[in-house]
PDB file of C-alpha atoms in Angstrom:
ATOM      1  CA  MET K   1      19.119   7.869  -7.424  1.00  0.00           C
ATOM      2  CA  ASP K   2      16.954  10.019  -9.680  1.00  0.00           C
ATOM      3  CA  SER K   3      17.569  11.970 -12.844  1.00  0.00           C
ATOM      4  CA  LEU K   4      15.920  15.308 -13.605  1.00  0.00           C
ATOM      5  CA  LYS K   5      17.259  16.911 -16.740  1.00  0.00           C
ATOM      6  CA  GLN K   6      16.223  18.174 -20.149  1.00  0.00           C
ATOM      7  CA  GLY K   7      12.599  18.450 -19.027  1.00  0.00           C
ATOM      8  CA  TRP K   8      12.259  14.816 -17.914  1.00  0.00           C
ATOM      9  CA  PHE K   9      12.286  13.015 -14.574  1.00  0.00           C
ATOM     10  CA  SER K  10      13.669   9.471 -14.765  1.00  0.00           C
ATOM     11  CA  GLU K  11      13.230   6.995 -11.942  1.00  0.00           C
ATOM     12  CA  LEU K  12      16.450   5.023 -11.534  1.00  0.00           C
ATOM     13  CA  ASN K  13      16.726   2.451  -8.771  1.00  0.00           C
ATOM     14  CA  ASP K  14      18.432  -0.883  -8.124  1.00  0.00           C
ATOM     15  CA  LEU K  15      15.051  -2.343  -7.112  1.00  0.00           C
ATOM     16  CA  TRP K  16      14.209  -2.551 -10.822  1.00  0.00           C
ATOM     17  CA  PRO K  17      17.585  -2.949 -12.534  1.00  0.00           C
ATOM     18  CA  GLY K  18      18.040  -2.172 -16.187  1.00  0.00           C
ATOM     19  CA  MET K  19      14.858  -0.145 -16.596  1.00  0.00           C
ATOM     20  CA  SER K  20      13.535   3.337 -15.942  1.00  0.00           C
ATOM     21  CA  LEU K  21      10.201   5.121 -16.062  1.00  0.00           C
ATOM     22  CA  SER K  22      10.361   8.741 -17.242  1.00  0.00           C
ATOM     23  CA  LEU K  23       7.824  11.556 -16.906  1.00  0.00           C
ATOM     24  CA  GLU K  24       7.967  14.762 -18.914  1.00  0.00           C
ATOM     25  CA  VAL K  25       8.121  17.655 -16.459  1.00  0.00           C
ATOM     26  CA  GLN K  26       6.704  21.137 -16.864  1.00  0.00           C
ATOM     27  CA  GLU K  27       7.809  22.488 -13.489  1.00  0.00           C
ATOM     28  CA  VAL K  28       9.423  21.457 -10.226  1.00  0.00           C
ATOM     29  CA  LEU K  29       6.826  22.653  -7.710  1.00  0.00           C
ATOM     30  CA  HIS K  30       8.635  21.660  -4.538  1.00  0.00           C
ATOM     31  CA  LYS K  31      11.916  20.105  -3.455  1.00  0.00           C
ATOM     32  CA  GLU K  32      13.310  19.557   0.042  1.00  0.00           C
ATOM     33  CA  LYS K  33      15.110  17.083   2.255  1.00  0.00           C
ATOM     34  CA  SER K  34      13.096  16.220   5.353  1.00  0.00           C
ATOM     35  CA  GLN K  35      14.440  14.505   8.450  1.00  0.00           C
ATOM     36  CA  TYR K  36      13.735  11.161   6.781  1.00  0.00           C
ATOM     37  CA  GLN K  37      13.852  11.481   2.990  1.00  0.00           C
ATOM     38  CA  ASP K  38      14.058  13.633  -0.120  1.00  0.00           C
ATOM     39  CA  ILE K  39      10.657  15.039  -1.111  1.00  0.00           C
ATOM     40  CA  MET K  40       9.823  16.422  -4.541  1.00  0.00           C
ATOM     41  CA  VAL K  41       6.589  17.414  -6.271  1.00  0.00           C
ATOM     42  CA  LEU K  42       6.550  17.740 -10.042  1.00  0.00           C
ATOM     43  CA  GLN K  43       4.003  19.194 -12.422  1.00  0.00           C
ATOM     44  CA  THR K  44       4.147  16.704 -15.281  1.00  0.00           C
ATOM     45  CA  LYS K  45       2.955  17.269 -18.817  1.00  0.00           C
ATOM     46  CA  SER K  46       0.557  14.317 -19.069  1.00  0.00           C
ATOM     47  CA  HIS K  47       0.027  12.853 -15.581  1.00  0.00           C
ATOM     48  CA  GLY K  48      -0.792  15.818 -13.357  1.00  0.00           C
ATOM     49  CA  LYS K  49       1.251  16.389 -10.233  1.00  0.00           C
ATOM     50  CA  ALA K  50       3.640  13.658  -9.095  1.00  0.00           C
ATOM     51  CA  LEU K  51       4.972  13.017  -5.589  1.00  0.00           C
ATOM     52  CA  ILE K  52       8.539  11.689  -5.514  1.00  0.00           C
ATOM     53  CA  LEU K  53      10.218  10.328  -2.375  1.00  0.00           C
ATOM     54  CA  ASP K  54      13.916   9.441  -2.440  1.00  0.00           C
ATOM     55  CA  GLY K  55      13.802   9.475  -6.227  1.00  0.00           C
ATOM     56  CA  ILE K  56      10.885   6.999  -6.459  1.00  0.00           C
ATOM     57  CA  ILE K  57       7.451   7.898  -7.810  1.00  0.00           C
ATOM     58  CA  GLN K  58       4.848   7.526  -5.058  1.00  0.00           C
ATOM     59  CA  CYS K  59       1.807   8.680  -6.992  1.00  0.00           C
ATOM     60  CA  THR K  60       0.608  10.772  -9.905  1.00  0.00           C
ATOM     61  CA  GLU K  61      -2.773  12.451 -10.109  1.00  0.00           C
ATOM     62  CA  SER K  62      -3.626  10.549 -13.291  1.00  0.00           C
ATOM     63  CA  ASP K  63      -3.617   7.014 -11.840  1.00  0.00           C
ATOM     64  CA  GLU K  64      -3.275   7.196  -8.040  1.00  0.00           C
ATOM     65  CA  PHE K  65      -6.872   6.055  -7.547  1.00  0.00           C
ATOM     66  CA  SER K  66      -6.172   2.497  -8.674  1.00  0.00           C
ATOM     67  CA  TYR K  67      -3.533   1.946  -5.986  1.00  0.00           C
ATOM     68  CA  GLN K  68      -5.415   3.774  -3.238  1.00  0.00           C
ATOM     69  CA  GLU K  69      -8.675   1.925  -3.882  1.00  0.00           C
ATOM     70  CA  MET K  70      -7.136  -1.523  -4.110  1.00  0.00           C
ATOM     71  CA  ILE K  71      -4.880  -1.371  -1.036  1.00  0.00           C
ATOM     72  CA  SER K  72      -7.932  -0.119   0.887  1.00  0.00           C
ATOM     73  CA  PHE K  73     -10.870  -2.135  -0.408  1.00  0.00           C
ATOM     74  CA  LEU K  74      -9.170  -5.507  -0.847  1.00  0.00           C
ATOM     75  CA  PRO K  75      -8.727  -5.930   2.936  1.00  0.00           C
ATOM     76  CA  LEU K  76     -11.853  -3.978   3.890  1.00  0.00           C
ATOM     77  CA  CYS K  77     -14.079  -6.136   1.696  1.00  0.00           C
ATOM     78  CA  CYS K  78     -12.439  -9.368   2.876  1.00  0.00           C
ATOM     79  CA  HIS K  79     -13.359  -8.517   6.467  1.00  0.00           C
ATOM     80  CA  PRO K  80     -16.995  -9.114   7.475  1.00  0.00           C
ATOM     81  CA  SER K  81     -17.144  -6.007   9.710  1.00  0.00           C
ATOM     82  CA  PRO K  82     -14.150  -3.627   9.491  1.00  0.00           C
ATOM     83  CA  LYS K  83     -15.100  -1.040  12.098  1.00  0.00           C
ATOM     84  CA  ARG K  84     -11.692   0.177  13.253  1.00  0.00           C
ATOM     85  CA  VAL K  85      -8.798   0.587  10.817  1.00  0.00           C
ATOM     86  CA  LEU K  86      -5.136   1.519  11.213  1.00  0.00           C
ATOM     87  CA  ILE K  87      -3.201   3.052   8.317  1.00  0.00           C
ATOM     88  CA  VAL K  88       0.588   3.019   8.612  1.00  0.00           C
ATOM     89  CA  GLY K  89       2.261   5.462   6.238  1.00  0.00           C
ATOM     90  CA  GLY K  90       0.093   6.960   3.538  1.00  0.00           C
ATOM     91  CA  GLY K  91       1.365  10.497   4.030  1.00  0.00           C
ATOM     92  CA  ASP K  92      -0.325  11.735   0.862  1.00  0.00           C
ATOM     93  CA  GLY K  93      -3.772  11.042   2.356  1.00  0.00           C
ATOM     94  CA  GLY K  94      -5.066   8.870  -0.482  1.00  0.00           C
ATOM     95  CA  VAL K  95      -5.615   5.686   1.531  1.00  0.00           C
ATOM     96  CA  ALA K  96      -7.380   7.627   4.286  1.00  0.00           C
ATOM     97  CA  ARG K  97      -9.652   9.123   1.620  1.00  0.00           C
ATOM     98  CA  GLU K  98     -10.624   5.655   0.391  1.00  0.00           C
ATOM     99  CA  VAL K  99     -10.926   3.880   3.753  1.00  0.00           C
ATOM    100  CA  ALA K 100     -13.275   6.600   4.985  1.00  0.00           C
ATOM    101  CA  LYS K 101     -15.654   5.793   2.105  1.00  0.00           C
ATOM    102  CA  HIS K 102     -16.428   2.309   3.440  1.00  0.00           C
ATOM    103  CA  PRO K 103     -19.777   2.606   5.249  1.00  0.00           C
ATOM    104  CA  GLY K 104     -18.859   0.043   7.914  1.00  0.00           C
ATOM    105  CA  VAL K 105     -15.704   1.824   9.058  1.00  0.00           C
ATOM    106  CA  GLU K 106     -16.293   3.851  12.208  1.00  0.00           C
ATOM    107  CA  LYS K 107     -12.801   4.948  13.274  1.00  0.00           C
ATOM    108  CA  ILE K 108      -9.503   5.338  11.424  1.00  0.00           C
ATOM    109  CA  ASP K 109      -6.110   5.871  13.033  1.00  0.00           C
ATOM    110  CA  GLN K 110      -3.275   6.881  10.746  1.00  0.00           C
ATOM    111  CA  VAL K 111       0.400   6.898  11.733  1.00  0.00           C
ATOM    112  CA  GLU K 112       2.867   8.705   9.445  1.00  0.00           C
ATOM    113  CA  ILE K 113       6.431   9.316  10.584  1.00  0.00           C
ATOM    114  CA  ASP K 114       7.259  12.190   8.208  1.00  0.00           C
ATOM    115  CA  GLU K 115       5.148  15.262   8.901  1.00  0.00           C
ATOM    116  CA  ARG K 116       6.654  17.050   5.919  1.00  0.00           C
ATOM    117  CA  VAL K 117       5.110  14.556   3.475  1.00  0.00           C
ATOM    118  CA  ILE K 118       1.719  15.322   5.015  1.00  0.00           C
ATOM    119  CA  GLU K 119       2.178  19.091   4.775  1.00  0.00           C
ATOM    120  CA  VAL K 120       3.544  18.989   1.232  1.00  0.00           C
ATOM    121  CA  SER K 121       0.648  16.761   0.143  1.00  0.00           C
ATOM    122  CA  LYS K 122      -1.902  19.118   1.692  1.00  0.00           C
ATOM    123  CA  LYS K 123      -0.444  21.969  -0.337  1.00  0.00           C
ATOM    124  CA  TYR K 124       0.139  20.285  -3.689  1.00  0.00           C
ATOM    125  CA  LEU K 125      -2.117  17.178  -3.709  1.00  0.00           C
ATOM    126  CA  PRO K 126      -5.380  18.360  -2.104  1.00  0.00           C
ATOM    127  CA  SER K 127      -7.501  15.785  -3.964  1.00  0.00           C
ATOM    128  CA  MET K 128      -5.633  13.103  -2.023  1.00  0.00           C
ATOM    129  CA  ALA K 129      -4.917  14.983   1.208  1.00  0.00           C
ATOM    130  CA  VAL K 130      -8.656  15.534   1.615  1.00  0.00           C
ATOM    131  CA  GLY K 131      -8.531  12.199   3.436  1.00  0.00           C
ATOM    132  CA  PHE K 132      -6.910  13.947   6.396  1.00  0.00           C
ATOM    133  CA  ASN K 133     -10.023  16.074   6.899  1.00  0.00           C
ATOM    134  CA  HIS K 134     -12.494  13.229   7.397  1.00  0.00           C
ATOM    135  CA  PRO K 135     -14.119  13.116  10.850  1.00  0.00           C
ATOM    136  CA  LYS K 136     -13.471   9.367  11.123  1.00  0.00           C
ATOM    137  CA  LEU K 137      -9.701   9.981  11.023  1.00  0.00           C
ATOM    138  CA  SER K 138      -7.245  10.543  13.877  1.00  0.00           C
ATOM    139  CA  LEU K 139      -3.775  11.400  12.534  1.00  0.00           C
ATOM    140  CA  HIS K 140      -0.650  10.569  14.552  1.00  0.00           C
ATOM    141  CA  VAL K 141       2.774  11.845  13.475  1.00  0.00           C
ATOM    142  CA  GLU K 142       5.056   9.219  14.976  1.00  0.00           C
ATOM    143  CA  ASP K 143       6.733   5.875  14.393  1.00  0.00           C
ATOM    144  CA  GLY K 144       4.297   3.132  13.383  1.00  0.00           C
ATOM    145  CA  PHE K 145       6.209   0.472  15.335  1.00  0.00           C
ATOM    146  CA  LYS K 146       5.897   2.393  18.598  1.00  0.00           C
ATOM    147  CA  PHE K 147       2.235   3.169  17.971  1.00  0.00           C
ATOM    148  CA  MET K 148       1.302  -0.473  17.404  1.00  0.00           C
ATOM    149  CA  GLN K 149       3.270  -1.586  20.451  1.00  0.00           C
ATOM    150  CA  GLN K 150       0.854   0.531  22.475  1.00  0.00           C
ATOM    151  CA  HIS K 151      -2.289  -0.869  20.797  1.00  0.00           C
ATOM    152  CA  GLU K 152      -2.804  -4.593  21.297  1.00  0.00           C
ATOM    153  CA  GLN K 153      -5.864  -6.250  19.701  1.00  0.00           C
ATOM    154  CA  ALA K 154      -7.220  -2.825  18.745  1.00  0.00           C
ATOM    155  CA  PHE K 155      -7.893  -2.955  14.993  1.00  0.00           C
ATOM    156  CA  ASP K 156      -9.985  -4.961  12.570  1.00  0.00           C
ATOM    157  CA  VAL K 157      -7.771  -4.031   9.610  1.00  0.00           C
ATOM    158  CA  VAL K 158      -4.191  -2.717   9.386  1.00  0.00           C
ATOM    159  CA  ILE K 159      -3.141  -1.210   6.034  1.00  0.00           C
ATOM    160  CA  THR K 160       0.505  -0.387   5.406  1.00  0.00           C
ATOM    161  CA  ASP K 161       0.875   2.155   2.613  1.00  0.00           C
ATOM    162  CA  SER K 162       4.644   2.286   2.493  1.00  0.00           C
ATOM    163  CA  SER K 163       7.159   3.420  -0.039  1.00  0.00           C
ATOM    164  CA  ASP K 164       9.493   0.788  -1.478  1.00  0.00           C
ATOM    165  CA  PRO K 165      12.010  -0.988   0.805  1.00  0.00           C
ATOM    166  CA  VAL K 166      14.612   1.762   0.892  1.00  0.00           C
ATOM    167  CA  GLY K 167      15.217   4.421   3.536  1.00  0.00           C
ATOM    168  CA  PRO K 168      12.695   4.619   6.395  1.00  0.00           C
ATOM    169  CA  ALA K 169      10.401   1.974   4.840  1.00  0.00           C
ATOM    170  CA  VAL K 170      12.861  -0.949   4.966  1.00  0.00           C
ATOM    171  CA  SER K 171      11.632  -2.130   8.369  1.00  0.00           C
ATOM    172  CA  LEU K 172       8.038  -2.388   7.091  1.00  0.00           C
ATOM    173  CA  PHE K 173       8.912  -5.437   4.976  1.00  0.00           C
ATOM    174  CA  GLN K 174      10.436  -7.587   7.740  1.00  0.00           C
ATOM    175  CA  GLU K 175       8.838 -10.528   9.558  1.00  0.00           C
ATOM    176  CA  SER K 176       9.049  -8.612  12.838  1.00  0.00           C
ATOM    177  CA  TYR K 177       6.720  -6.007  11.371  1.00  0.00           C
ATOM    178  CA  PHE K 178       4.125  -8.605  10.379  1.00  0.00           C
ATOM    179  CA  SER K 179       4.302 -10.000  13.922  1.00  0.00           C
ATOM    180  CA  LEU K 180       3.702  -6.524  15.301  1.00  0.00           C
ATOM    181  CA  MET K 181       0.678  -6.049  13.043  1.00  0.00           C
ATOM    182  CA  LYS K 182      -0.681  -9.422  14.180  1.00  0.00           C
ATOM    183  CA  ARG K 183      -0.425  -8.287  17.795  1.00  0.00           C
ATOM    184  CA  ALA K 184      -2.342  -5.080  16.982  1.00  0.00           C
ATOM    185  CA  LEU K 185      -5.259  -6.945  15.367  1.00  0.00           C
ATOM    186  CA  LYS K 186      -8.508  -8.020  16.931  1.00  0.00           C
ATOM    187  CA  PRO K 187      -9.425 -11.727  16.477  1.00  0.00           C
ATOM    188  CA  GLY K 188     -10.149 -12.367  12.796  1.00  0.00           C
ATOM    189  CA  GLY K 189      -8.302  -9.215  11.754  1.00  0.00           C
ATOM    190  CA  ILE K 190      -6.723  -8.609   8.346  1.00  0.00           C
ATOM    191  CA  VAL K 191      -3.524  -6.861   7.225  1.00  0.00           C
ATOM    192  CA  CYS K 192      -2.632  -5.531   3.792  1.00  0.00           C
ATOM    193  CA  SER K 193       0.759  -4.143   2.761  1.00  0.00           C
ATOM    194  CA  GLN K 194       2.289  -2.815  -0.416  1.00  0.00           C
ATOM    195  CA  GLY K 195       4.085  -5.869  -1.747  1.00  0.00           C
ATOM    196  CA  GLY K 196       6.159  -4.920  -4.791  1.00  0.00           C
ATOM    197  CA  THR K 197       5.999  -5.991  -8.420  1.00  0.00           C
ATOM    198  CA  MET K 198       6.417  -9.539  -9.683  1.00  0.00           C
ATOM    199  CA  TRP K 199       8.060  -8.371 -12.904  1.00  0.00           C
ATOM    200  CA  ALA K 200      10.990  -6.367 -11.536  1.00  0.00           C
ATOM    201  CA  ASN K 201      11.762  -7.910  -8.126  1.00  0.00           C
ATOM    202  CA  PRO K 202      10.122 -11.333  -7.699  1.00  0.00           C
ATOM    203  CA  GLU K 203      12.551 -12.257  -4.913  1.00  0.00           C
ATOM    204  CA  HIS K 204      11.277  -9.328  -2.864  1.00  0.00           C
ATOM    205  CA  VAL K 205       7.657 -10.401  -3.467  1.00  0.00           C
ATOM    206  CA  ALA K 206       8.425 -13.973  -2.416  1.00  0.00           C
ATOM    207  CA  GLN K 207      10.299 -12.877   0.698  1.00  0.00           C
ATOM    208  CA  THR K 208       7.587 -10.428   1.821  1.00  0.00           C
ATOM    209  CA  LEU K 209       4.855 -12.999   1.249  1.00  0.00           C
ATOM    210  CA  SER K 210       6.854 -15.621   3.147  1.00  0.00           C
ATOM    211  CA  HIS K 211       6.969 -13.266   6.157  1.00  0.00           C
ATOM    212  CA  CYS K 212       3.188 -12.864   5.957  1.00  0.00           C
ATOM    213  CA  LYS K 213       2.599 -16.602   5.581  1.00  0.00           C
ATOM    214  CA  ALA K 214       4.855 -17.314   8.557  1.00  0.00           C
ATOM    215  CA  THR K 215       2.744 -14.969  10.702  1.00  0.00           C
ATOM    216  CA  PHE K 216      -0.863 -15.432   9.553  1.00  0.00           C
ATOM    217  CA  PRO K 217      -2.965 -18.598   9.111  1.00  0.00           C
ATOM    218  CA  THR K 218      -3.853 -17.532   5.568  1.00  0.00           C
ATOM    219  CA  ALA K 219      -2.115 -15.110   3.204  1.00  0.00           C
ATOM    220  CA  ALA K 220      -2.145 -14.141  -0.452  1.00  0.00           C
ATOM    221  CA  TYR K 221      -0.777 -11.739  -3.042  1.00  0.00           C
ATOM    222  CA  GLY K 222      -3.028  -9.643  -5.254  1.00  0.00           C
ATOM    223  CA  PHE K 223      -2.172  -6.964  -7.779  1.00  0.00           C
ATOM    224  CA  ALA K 224      -3.413  -3.884  -9.577  1.00  0.00           C
ATOM    225  CA  SER K 225      -2.469  -1.938 -12.670  1.00  0.00           C
ATOM    226  CA  VAL K 226      -0.811   1.438 -12.050  1.00  0.00           C
ATOM    227  CA  PRO K 227       0.837   2.745 -15.244  1.00  0.00           C
ATOM    228  CA  THR K 228       3.329   5.102 -13.543  1.00  0.00           C
ATOM    229  CA  TYR K 229       4.698   2.445 -11.175  1.00  0.00           C
ATOM    230  CA  PRO K 230       7.626   0.246 -12.270  1.00  0.00           C
ATOM    231  CA  THR K 231       6.358  -2.300 -14.844  1.00  0.00           C
ATOM    232  CA  GLY K 232       2.867  -0.769 -14.568  1.00  0.00           C
ATOM    233  CA  GLN K 233       1.903  -3.249 -11.857  1.00  0.00           C
ATOM    234  CA  ILE K 234       1.909  -3.195  -8.061  1.00  0.00           C
ATOM    235  CA  GLY K 235       1.091  -5.974  -5.624  1.00  0.00           C
ATOM    236  CA  PHE K 236      -0.413  -6.294  -2.173  1.00  0.00           C
ATOM    237  CA  VAL K 237       0.472  -8.866   0.469  1.00  0.00           C
ATOM    238  CA  ILE K 238      -2.626  -9.636   2.522  1.00  0.00           C
ATOM    239  CA  GLY K 239      -3.004 -11.853   5.581  1.00  0.00           C
ATOM    240  CA  SER K 240      -5.836 -12.862   7.905  1.00  0.00           C
ATOM    241  CA  LEU K 241      -6.057 -14.231  11.443  1.00  0.00           C
ATOM    242  CA  ASN K 242      -9.176 -16.104  10.327  1.00  0.00           C
ATOM    243  CA  LYS K 243      -8.021 -19.261   8.559  1.00  0.00           C
ATOM    244  CA  GLU K 244     -11.410 -19.436   6.788  1.00  0.00           C
ATOM    245  CA  THR K 245     -10.896 -16.112   4.979  1.00  0.00           C
ATOM    246  CA  ASN K 246     -11.162 -16.509   1.215  1.00  0.00           C
ATOM    247  CA  PHE K 247      -9.385 -13.527  -0.306  1.00  0.00           C
ATOM    248  CA  ASN K 248     -10.640 -14.392  -3.784  1.00  0.00           C
ATOM    249  CA  GLU K 249     -14.266 -13.809  -2.773  1.00  0.00           C
ATOM    250  CA  PRO K 250     -15.160 -10.494  -1.092  1.00  0.00           C
ATOM    251  CA  ALA K 251     -17.229 -10.761   2.069  1.00  0.00           C
ATOM    252  CA  ARG K 252     -18.874  -7.435   1.197  1.00  0.00           C
ATOM    253  CA  VAL K 253     -20.053  -6.786  -2.366  1.00  0.00           C
ATOM    254  CA  PHE K 254     -21.174  -3.273  -3.232  1.00  0.00           C
ATOM    255  CA  SER K 255     -23.904  -2.569  -5.759  1.00  0.00           C
ATOM    256  CA  GLU K 256     -23.257  -0.357  -8.767  1.00  0.00           C
ATOM    257  CA  ASP K 257     -25.145   2.467  -7.074  1.00  0.00           C
ATOM    258  CA  GLU K 258     -22.971   2.112  -3.961  1.00  0.00           C
ATOM    259  CA  LEU K 259     -19.797   2.135  -6.050  1.00  0.00           C
ATOM    260  CA  GLU K 260     -20.997   5.322  -7.755  1.00  0.00           C
ATOM    261  CA  SER K 261     -21.902   7.000  -4.484  1.00  0.00           C
ATOM    262  CA  MET K 262     -18.426   6.200  -3.121  1.00  0.00           C
ATOM    263  CA  GLN K 263     -16.879   7.515  -6.353  1.00  0.00           C
ATOM    264  CA  LEU K 264     -14.839   4.358  -6.902  1.00  0.00           C
ATOM    265  CA  ARG K 265     -13.147   4.318 -10.293  1.00  0.00           C
ATOM    266  CA  TYR K 266     -11.160   1.067 -10.191  1.00  0.00           C
ATOM    267  CA  TYR K 267     -12.440  -1.338  -7.541  1.00  0.00           C
ATOM    268  CA  ASN K 268     -15.482  -3.590  -7.809  1.00  0.00           C
ATOM    269  CA  ALA K 269     -16.158  -7.197  -6.830  1.00  0.00           C
ATOM    270  CA  ASP K 270     -15.012  -8.593 -10.189  1.00  0.00           C
ATOM    271  CA  VAL K 271     -11.753  -6.630 -10.035  1.00  0.00           C
ATOM    272  CA  HIS K 272     -11.307  -7.896  -6.474  1.00  0.00           C
ATOM    273  CA  ARG K 273     -11.617 -11.526  -7.615  1.00  0.00           C
ATOM    274  CA  ALA K 274      -9.358 -10.965 -10.616  1.00  0.00           C
ATOM    275  CA  ALA K 275      -6.619  -9.398  -8.462  1.00  0.00           C
ATOM    276  CA  PHE K 276      -5.794 -12.820  -7.031  1.00  0.00           C
ATOM    277  CA  ILE K 277      -5.784 -14.672 -10.374  1.00  0.00           C
ATOM    278  CA  LEU K 278      -2.082 -14.744 -11.158  1.00  0.00           C
ATOM    279  CA  PRO K 279      -0.114 -15.847 -14.239  1.00  0.00           C
ATOM    280  CA  ARG K 280       1.799 -19.099 -13.973  1.00  0.00           C
ATOM    281  CA  PHE K 281       5.200 -17.514 -13.334  1.00  0.00           C
ATOM    282  CA  ALA K 282       3.727 -15.544 -10.436  1.00  0.00           C
ATOM    283  CA  GLN K 283       2.084 -18.662  -9.027  1.00  0.00           C
ATOM    284  CA  LYS K 284       5.536 -20.259  -8.938  1.00  0.00           C
ATOM    285  CA  ILE K 285       6.848 -17.233  -7.031  1.00  0.00           C
ATOM    286  CA  LEU K 286       4.119 -17.762  -4.470  1.00  0.00           C
ATOM    287  CA  MET K 287       4.928 -21.455  -4.225  1.00  0.00           C
ATOM    288  CA  THR K 288       8.509 -20.468  -3.455  1.00  0.00           C
ATOM    289  CA  ALA K 289       7.240 -18.165  -0.714  1.00  0.00           C
ATOM    290  CA  ALA K 290       5.079 -20.954   0.693  1.00  0.00           C
ATOM    291  CA  ASN K 291       8.047 -23.320   0.752  1.00  0.00           C
ATOM    292  CA  ILE K 292      10.199 -20.717   2.498  1.00  0.00           C
ATOM    293  CA  SER K 293       7.474 -20.197   5.090  1.00  0.00           C
ATOM    294  CA  ASP K 294       7.026 -23.935   5.639  1.00  0.00           C
ATOM    295  CA  ARG K 295      10.763 -24.413   6.160  1.00  0.00           C
ATOM    296  CA  ASN K 296      10.880 -21.534   8.624  1.00  0.00           C
ATOM    297  CA  ASN K 297       7.911 -22.888  10.586  1.00  0.00           C
ATOM    298  CA  ASN K 298       9.062 -26.518  10.440  1.00  0.00           C
ATOM    299  CA  PRO K 299      12.876 -26.452  10.361  1.00  0.00           C
ATOM    300  CA  GLY K 300      13.079 -30.146  11.162  1.00  0.00           C
ATOM    301  CA  ASP K 301      11.084 -31.234   8.120  1.00  0.00           C
ATOM    302  CA  VAL K 302      12.899 -32.944   5.291  1.00  0.00           C
ATOM    303  CA  ALA K 303      11.865 -31.960   1.760  1.00  0.00           C
TER     304      ALA K 303
END
């Protein structure tokens, strides 16, 4: 549920029990219930416009770039030649905006199930929705599962920019979804999905990573700082069909001039490397995920 009263929006959700992030609101710009979810756009006092889906903050203009850049460039720069990319979700257009910046990307397909999120973002978040206008992009308003079932071995990279595992996004965190992404990848392909925060729901992180590890020869969890997300941190589960992929070391390193020309504000090669350097408690979470995956793949093994 969400709370909007006395000039403040408060994000209240069982995914992060006992805590709430609040934004001071100047005006409610838009509010509706689409076929799939509640959509709200707020003009906040200090963070620009904010997009809220089902009571959960999806992005604010002040810090959206960190999430959009990292979920895009972590997988793109781990792949030696990411020519064709699929984006699942991402109805605000921010990931499309970033993926289109990569000079090696030739074609982008984006599948978003809720057309109303796209239209609302075009009206209220044009700095993000500009991604929909790029000539590399083909936008499909339909179910991502059905789209991928029709595209086998078609993509070098699949990026899932989903909301949290409530409502229509629940299915995007299941092992069946990772298997579907694997089927849609070309040999050596890479997937990257929003993976939750280690601080508020470590069990969810471990479970999502275990699904990825059970499906891909190599997988990892990286993170970025996003102040208006729960705990100020968001993670990414990333997997590769190439068992030699080293997520800690980007295959493509951009020069400072290239980073400037692409207008990147968060991502660079050092940030990429640092994203996979985790504190000890998080390393233990990942070990748990690895053990879960091993047990699922080898049910006859005795610990």
